[in-house]
Short mmCIF file of C-alpha atoms in Angstrom, two decimals:
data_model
loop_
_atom_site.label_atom_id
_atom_site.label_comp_id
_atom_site.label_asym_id
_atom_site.label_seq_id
_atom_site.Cartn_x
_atom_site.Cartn_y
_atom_site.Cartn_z
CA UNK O 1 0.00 0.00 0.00
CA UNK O 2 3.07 2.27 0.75
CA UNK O 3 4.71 1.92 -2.49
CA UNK O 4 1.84 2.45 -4.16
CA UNK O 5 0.91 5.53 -2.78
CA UNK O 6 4.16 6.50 -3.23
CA UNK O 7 4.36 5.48 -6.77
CA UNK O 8 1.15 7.53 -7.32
CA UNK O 9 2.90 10.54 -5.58
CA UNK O 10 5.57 10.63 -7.99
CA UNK O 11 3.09 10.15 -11.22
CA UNK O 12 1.19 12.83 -9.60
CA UNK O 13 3.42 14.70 -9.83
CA UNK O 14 4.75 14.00 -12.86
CA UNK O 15 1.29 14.72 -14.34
CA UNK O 16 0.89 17.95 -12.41
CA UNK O 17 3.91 19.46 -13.91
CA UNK O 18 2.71 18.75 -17.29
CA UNK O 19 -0.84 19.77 -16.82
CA UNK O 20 -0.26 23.03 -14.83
CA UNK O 21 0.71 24.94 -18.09
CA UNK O 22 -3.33 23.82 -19.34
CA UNK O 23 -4.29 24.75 -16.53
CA UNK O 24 -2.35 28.47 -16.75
CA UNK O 25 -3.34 28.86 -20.40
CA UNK O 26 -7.36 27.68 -20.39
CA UNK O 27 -7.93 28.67 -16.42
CA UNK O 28 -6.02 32.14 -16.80
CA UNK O 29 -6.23 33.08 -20.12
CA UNK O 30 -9.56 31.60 -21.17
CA UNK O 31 -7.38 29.62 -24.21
CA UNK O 32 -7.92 25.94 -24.79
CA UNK O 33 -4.79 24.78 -25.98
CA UNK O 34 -4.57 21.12 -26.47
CA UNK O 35 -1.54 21.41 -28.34
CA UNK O 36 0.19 21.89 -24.67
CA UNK O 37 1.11 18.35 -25.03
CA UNK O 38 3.15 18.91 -27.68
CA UNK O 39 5.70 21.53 -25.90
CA UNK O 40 5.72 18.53 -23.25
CA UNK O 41 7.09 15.90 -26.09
CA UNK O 42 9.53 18.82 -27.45
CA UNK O 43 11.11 18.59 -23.81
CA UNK O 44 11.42 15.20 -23.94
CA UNK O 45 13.41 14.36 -27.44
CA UNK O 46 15.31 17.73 -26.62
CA UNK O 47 16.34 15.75 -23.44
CA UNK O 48 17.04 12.59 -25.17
CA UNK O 49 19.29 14.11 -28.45
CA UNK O 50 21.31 16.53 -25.76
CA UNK O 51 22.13 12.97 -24.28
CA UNK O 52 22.32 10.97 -26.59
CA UNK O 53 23.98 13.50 -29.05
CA UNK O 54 25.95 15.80 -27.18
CA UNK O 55 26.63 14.19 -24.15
CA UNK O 56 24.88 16.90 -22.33
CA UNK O 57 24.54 15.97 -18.37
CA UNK O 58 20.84 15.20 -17.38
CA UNK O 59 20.18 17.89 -14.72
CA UNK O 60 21.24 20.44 -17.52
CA UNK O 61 19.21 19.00 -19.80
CA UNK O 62 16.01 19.98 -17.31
CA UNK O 63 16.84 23.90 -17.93
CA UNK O 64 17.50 23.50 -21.27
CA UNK O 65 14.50 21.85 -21.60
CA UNK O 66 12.44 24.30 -20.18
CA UNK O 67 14.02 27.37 -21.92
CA UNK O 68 14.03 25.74 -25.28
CA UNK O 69 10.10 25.31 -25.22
CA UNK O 70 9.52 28.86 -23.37
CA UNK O 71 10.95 30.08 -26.59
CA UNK O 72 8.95 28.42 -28.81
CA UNK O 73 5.70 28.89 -26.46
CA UNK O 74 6.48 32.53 -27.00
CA UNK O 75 7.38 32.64 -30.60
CA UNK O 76 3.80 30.30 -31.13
CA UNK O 77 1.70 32.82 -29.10
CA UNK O 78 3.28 36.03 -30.73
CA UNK O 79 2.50 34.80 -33.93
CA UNK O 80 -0.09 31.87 -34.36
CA UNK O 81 -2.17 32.39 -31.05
CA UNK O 82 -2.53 36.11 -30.38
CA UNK O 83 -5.26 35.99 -33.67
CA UNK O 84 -7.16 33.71 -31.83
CA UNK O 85 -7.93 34.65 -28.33
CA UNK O 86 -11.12 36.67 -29.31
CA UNK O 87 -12.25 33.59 -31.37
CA UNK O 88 -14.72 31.10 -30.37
CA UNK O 89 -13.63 27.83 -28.15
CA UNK O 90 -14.38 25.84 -31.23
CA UNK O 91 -11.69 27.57 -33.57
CA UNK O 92 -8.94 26.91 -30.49
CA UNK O 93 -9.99 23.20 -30.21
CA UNK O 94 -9.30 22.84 -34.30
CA UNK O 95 -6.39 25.24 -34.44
CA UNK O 96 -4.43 22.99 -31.50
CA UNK O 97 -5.73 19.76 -32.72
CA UNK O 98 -3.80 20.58 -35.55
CA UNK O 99 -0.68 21.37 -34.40
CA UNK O 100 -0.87 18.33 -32.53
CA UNK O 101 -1.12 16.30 -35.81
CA UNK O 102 1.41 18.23 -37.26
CA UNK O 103 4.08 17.98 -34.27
CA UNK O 104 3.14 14.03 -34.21
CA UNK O 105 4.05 13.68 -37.81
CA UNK O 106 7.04 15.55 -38.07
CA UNK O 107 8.56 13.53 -34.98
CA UNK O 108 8.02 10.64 -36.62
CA UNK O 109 9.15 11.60 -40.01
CA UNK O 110 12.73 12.86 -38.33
CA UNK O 111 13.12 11.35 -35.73
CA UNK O 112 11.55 7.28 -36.16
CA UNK O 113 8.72 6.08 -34.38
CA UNK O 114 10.53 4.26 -31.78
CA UNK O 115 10.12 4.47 -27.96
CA UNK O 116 12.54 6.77 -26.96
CA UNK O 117 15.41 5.70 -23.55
CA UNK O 118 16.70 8.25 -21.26
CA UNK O 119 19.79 7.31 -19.39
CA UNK O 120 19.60 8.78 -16.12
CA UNK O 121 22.95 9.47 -14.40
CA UNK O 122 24.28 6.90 -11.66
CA UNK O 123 23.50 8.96 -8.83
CA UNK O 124 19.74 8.71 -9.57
CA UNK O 125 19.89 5.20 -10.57
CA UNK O 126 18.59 2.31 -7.57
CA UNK O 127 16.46 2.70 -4.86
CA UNK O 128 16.61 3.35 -1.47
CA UNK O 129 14.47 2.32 2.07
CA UNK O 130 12.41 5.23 3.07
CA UNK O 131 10.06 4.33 6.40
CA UNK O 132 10.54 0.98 5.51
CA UNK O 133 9.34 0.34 2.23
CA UNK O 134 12.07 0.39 -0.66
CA UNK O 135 11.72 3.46 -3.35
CA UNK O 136 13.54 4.51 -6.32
CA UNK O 137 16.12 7.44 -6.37
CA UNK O 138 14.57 8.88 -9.14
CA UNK O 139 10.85 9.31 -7.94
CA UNK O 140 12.14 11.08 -4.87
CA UNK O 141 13.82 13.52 -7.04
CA UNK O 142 10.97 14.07 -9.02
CA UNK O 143 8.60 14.62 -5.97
CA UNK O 144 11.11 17.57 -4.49
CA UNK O 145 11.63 18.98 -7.78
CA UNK O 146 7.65 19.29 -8.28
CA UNK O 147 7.14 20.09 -4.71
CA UNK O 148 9.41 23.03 -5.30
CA UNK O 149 8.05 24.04 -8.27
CA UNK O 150 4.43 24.23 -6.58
CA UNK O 151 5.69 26.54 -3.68
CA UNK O 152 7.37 28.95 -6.29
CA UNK O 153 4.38 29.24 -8.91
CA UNK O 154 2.11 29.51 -5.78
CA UNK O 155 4.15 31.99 -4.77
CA UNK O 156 4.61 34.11 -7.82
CA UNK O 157 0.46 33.98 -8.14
CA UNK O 158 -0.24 35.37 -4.87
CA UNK O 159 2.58 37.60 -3.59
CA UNK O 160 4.58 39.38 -6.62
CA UNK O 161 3.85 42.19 -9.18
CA UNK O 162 3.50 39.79 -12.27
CA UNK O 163 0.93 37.62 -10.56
CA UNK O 164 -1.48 40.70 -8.93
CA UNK O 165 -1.20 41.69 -12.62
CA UNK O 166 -2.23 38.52 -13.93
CA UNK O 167 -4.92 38.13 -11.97
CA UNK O 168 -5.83 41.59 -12.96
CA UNK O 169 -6.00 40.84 -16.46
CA UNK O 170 -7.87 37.94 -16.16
CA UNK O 171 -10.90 39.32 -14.16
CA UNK O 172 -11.36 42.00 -16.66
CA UNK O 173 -8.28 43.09 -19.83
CA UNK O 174 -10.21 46.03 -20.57
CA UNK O 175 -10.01 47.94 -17.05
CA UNK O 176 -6.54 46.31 -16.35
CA UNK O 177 -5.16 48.21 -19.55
CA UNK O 178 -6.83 50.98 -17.91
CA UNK O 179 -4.99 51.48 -15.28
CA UNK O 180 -1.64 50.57 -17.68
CA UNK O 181 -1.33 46.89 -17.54
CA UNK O 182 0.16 45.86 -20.88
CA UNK O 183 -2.36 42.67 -21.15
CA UNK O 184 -0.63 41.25 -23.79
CA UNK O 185 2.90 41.01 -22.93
CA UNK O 186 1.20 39.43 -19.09
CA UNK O 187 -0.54 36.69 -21.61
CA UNK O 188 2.85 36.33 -23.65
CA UNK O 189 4.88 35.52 -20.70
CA UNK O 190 2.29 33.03 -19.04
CA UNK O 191 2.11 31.46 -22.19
CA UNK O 192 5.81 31.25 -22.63
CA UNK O 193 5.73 29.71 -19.11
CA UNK O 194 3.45 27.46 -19.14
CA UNK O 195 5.13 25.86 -22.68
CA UNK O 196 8.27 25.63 -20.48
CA UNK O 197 6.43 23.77 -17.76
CA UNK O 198 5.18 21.58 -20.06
CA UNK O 199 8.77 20.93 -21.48
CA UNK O 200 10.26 20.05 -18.24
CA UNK O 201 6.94 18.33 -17.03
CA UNK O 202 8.07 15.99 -20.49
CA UNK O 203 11.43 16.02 -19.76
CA UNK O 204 11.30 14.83 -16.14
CA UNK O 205 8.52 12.39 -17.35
CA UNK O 206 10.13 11.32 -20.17
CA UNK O 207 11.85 7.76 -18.04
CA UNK O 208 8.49 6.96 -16.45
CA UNK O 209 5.90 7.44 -18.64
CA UNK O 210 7.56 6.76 -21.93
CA UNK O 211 8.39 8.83 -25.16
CA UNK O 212 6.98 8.56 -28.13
CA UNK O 213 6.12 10.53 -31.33
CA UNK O 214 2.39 9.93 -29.96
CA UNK O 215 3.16 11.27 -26.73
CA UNK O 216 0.49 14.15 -26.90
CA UNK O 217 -2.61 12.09 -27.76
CA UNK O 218 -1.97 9.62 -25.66
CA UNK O 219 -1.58 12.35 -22.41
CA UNK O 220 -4.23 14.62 -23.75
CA UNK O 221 -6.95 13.09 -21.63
CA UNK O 222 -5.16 12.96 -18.87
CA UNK O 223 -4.12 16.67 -18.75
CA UNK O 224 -7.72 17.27 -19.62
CA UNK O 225 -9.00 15.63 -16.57
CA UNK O 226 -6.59 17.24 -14.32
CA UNK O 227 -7.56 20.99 -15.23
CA UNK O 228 -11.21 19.38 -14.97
CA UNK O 229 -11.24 17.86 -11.40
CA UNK O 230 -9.07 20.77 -9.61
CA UNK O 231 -10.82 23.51 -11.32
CA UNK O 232 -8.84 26.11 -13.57
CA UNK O 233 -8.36 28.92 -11.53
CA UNK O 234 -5.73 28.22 -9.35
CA UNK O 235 -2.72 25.86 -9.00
CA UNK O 236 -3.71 24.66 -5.85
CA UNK O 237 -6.90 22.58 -7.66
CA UNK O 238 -4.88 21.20 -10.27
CA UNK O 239 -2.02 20.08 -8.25
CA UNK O 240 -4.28 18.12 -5.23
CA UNK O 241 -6.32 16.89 -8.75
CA UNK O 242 -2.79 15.64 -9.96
CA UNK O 243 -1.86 13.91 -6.75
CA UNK O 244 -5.31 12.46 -6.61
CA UNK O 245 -5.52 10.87 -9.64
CA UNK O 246 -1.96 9.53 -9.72
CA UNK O 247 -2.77 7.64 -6.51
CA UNK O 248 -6.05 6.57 -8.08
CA UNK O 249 -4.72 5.33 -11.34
CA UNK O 250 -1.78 3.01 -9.95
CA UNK O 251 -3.52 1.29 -7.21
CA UNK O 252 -6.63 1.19 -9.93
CA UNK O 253 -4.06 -0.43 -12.45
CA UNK O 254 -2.39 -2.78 -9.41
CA UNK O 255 -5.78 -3.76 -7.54
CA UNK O 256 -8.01 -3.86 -10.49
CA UNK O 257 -6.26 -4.10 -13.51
CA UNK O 258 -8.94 -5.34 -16.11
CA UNK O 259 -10.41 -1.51 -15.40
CA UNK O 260 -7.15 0.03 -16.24
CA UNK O 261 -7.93 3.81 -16.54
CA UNK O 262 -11.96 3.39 -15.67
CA UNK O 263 -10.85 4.39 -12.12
CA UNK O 264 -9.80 7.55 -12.38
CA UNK O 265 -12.91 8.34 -15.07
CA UNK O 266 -15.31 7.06 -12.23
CA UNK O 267 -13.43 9.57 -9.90
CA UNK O 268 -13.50 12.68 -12.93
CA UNK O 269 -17.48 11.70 -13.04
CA UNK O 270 -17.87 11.78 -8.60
CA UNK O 271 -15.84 14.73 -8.68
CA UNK O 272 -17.75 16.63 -11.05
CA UNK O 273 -20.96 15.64 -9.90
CA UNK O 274 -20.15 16.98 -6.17
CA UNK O 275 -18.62 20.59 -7.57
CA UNK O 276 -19.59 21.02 -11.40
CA UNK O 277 -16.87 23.39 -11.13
CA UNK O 278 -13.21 21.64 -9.97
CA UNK O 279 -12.13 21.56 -6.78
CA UNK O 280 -11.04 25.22 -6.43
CA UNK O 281 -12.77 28.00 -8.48
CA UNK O 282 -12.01 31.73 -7.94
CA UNK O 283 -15.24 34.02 -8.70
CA UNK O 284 -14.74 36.72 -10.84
CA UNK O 285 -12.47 34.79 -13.20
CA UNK O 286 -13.48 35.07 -16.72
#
């Protein structure tokens, strides 16, 4: 029962990182992008060829990662995304359905259709006895690297400039340009940010759950459900929704594994039937 939950801690996690930027994008900005699966496979094979390639060191790799696809988060939402905020849900769903199909095809054109192996360094390698049940190296460092990560984006949200301005923007663009906000470079940088998160989240994910040129579709649902259960207003929802359903899908697949993934749809369906809205919902968000 230990390991389990502590298995599910670590996918959790794992799933929170890569959700979170959703989460940012369609809770904060009112933008359903479910291309953000996409930015989390470009962190992944940028991982693997600075490995395999260059020789690059893994925990350099993580930055990289994260840089690399807060660039092209940026560059995306400066030029391809911008024209669509004022457009109907419908014309985002197409627009990033698309890109998904064309970032899927490309990575298998250049770069083979073959599950893709991270080597992680030695000193993450084995596992270790933690109040007496045996756990590997690597989930540990996965759970304080997202712990961390939650503190500091919880932090930046409620207690600095860029977040009271975020939050600003969101409740109403029109009055917070007003009073001098510039709206859209606020939307740029979340963007960029949440593309990064989602590079690292793939990254950092990249050993457990696999990497594939049809790494998007096959995590799509599950970021879905995440920014669905904890609500899309805060990170708080959608990190307890992460841990929740990361516990709930490994002891689902260990105790009943002819369900597979039913359990955590039966838990979407309870949730969502007790608060319509996610866990955590913030009034006055658009």
């Amino acid at each position: 029962m230990l390991t389990i939950l502590f298995d599910g801690l670590a996918y959790g996690m794992i799933l929170f990182v890569l959700a979170c930027g959703l989460a940012v994008t369609l809770g904060l900005m009112n933008f359903i992008n479910l291309a953000h699966g996409a930015f989390a496979m470009a962190g992944g094979y940028i991982t693997v060829l600075l490995m395999g390639r260059l020789g690059v060191p893994f925990l350099w790799c993580l930055p990289i990662a994260f840089l690399a696809t807060a660039l092209a988060g940026a560059a995306l939402e400066r030029t391809l995304y911008v024209h669509l905020y004022s457009r109907p849900h419908l014309d985002h769903v197409l627009f990033t359905i698309g890109l998904v199909l064309m970032a899927v095809a490309a990575v298998d054109y250049f770069l083979g259709a073959q599950q893709q192996i991270i080597r992680l360094p030695a000193a993450l390698q084995g596992r270790i006895e933690v109040l007496g049940i045996s756990v590997g190296i690597y989930r540990l460092f996965v759970i304080a690297v997202c712990g961390a990560l939650v503190v500091v984006l919880q932090s930046i949200l409620a207690f600095t400039r860029f977040g009271s301005r975020l939050r600003a923007a969101v409740d109403d663009a029109r009055v917070a340009r007003g009073l001098g906000i510039d709206v859209n470079t606020v939307f740029a940088l979340t963007f960029a940010v949440g593309s990064g998160l989602a590079g690292l989240g793939g990254a950092l994910g990249a050993e457990i759950l696999g990497l594939d040129p049809t790494f998007p579709l096959k995590f799509m649902i599950y970021f879905l459900i995440v920014v669905t259960v904890g609500g899309t207003t805060s990170i708080t929802g959608p990190f307890l929704a992460s841990i929740l359903l990361g516990v709930a899908d490994v002891a689902g697949k260990y105790y009943l594994p002819k369900l597979g993934a039913f359990v955590i749809y039966a838990l979407m369906v309870g949730v969502l039937l007790w608060r319509p809205h996610g866990l955590f919902t913030r009034r006055g968000a658009r």
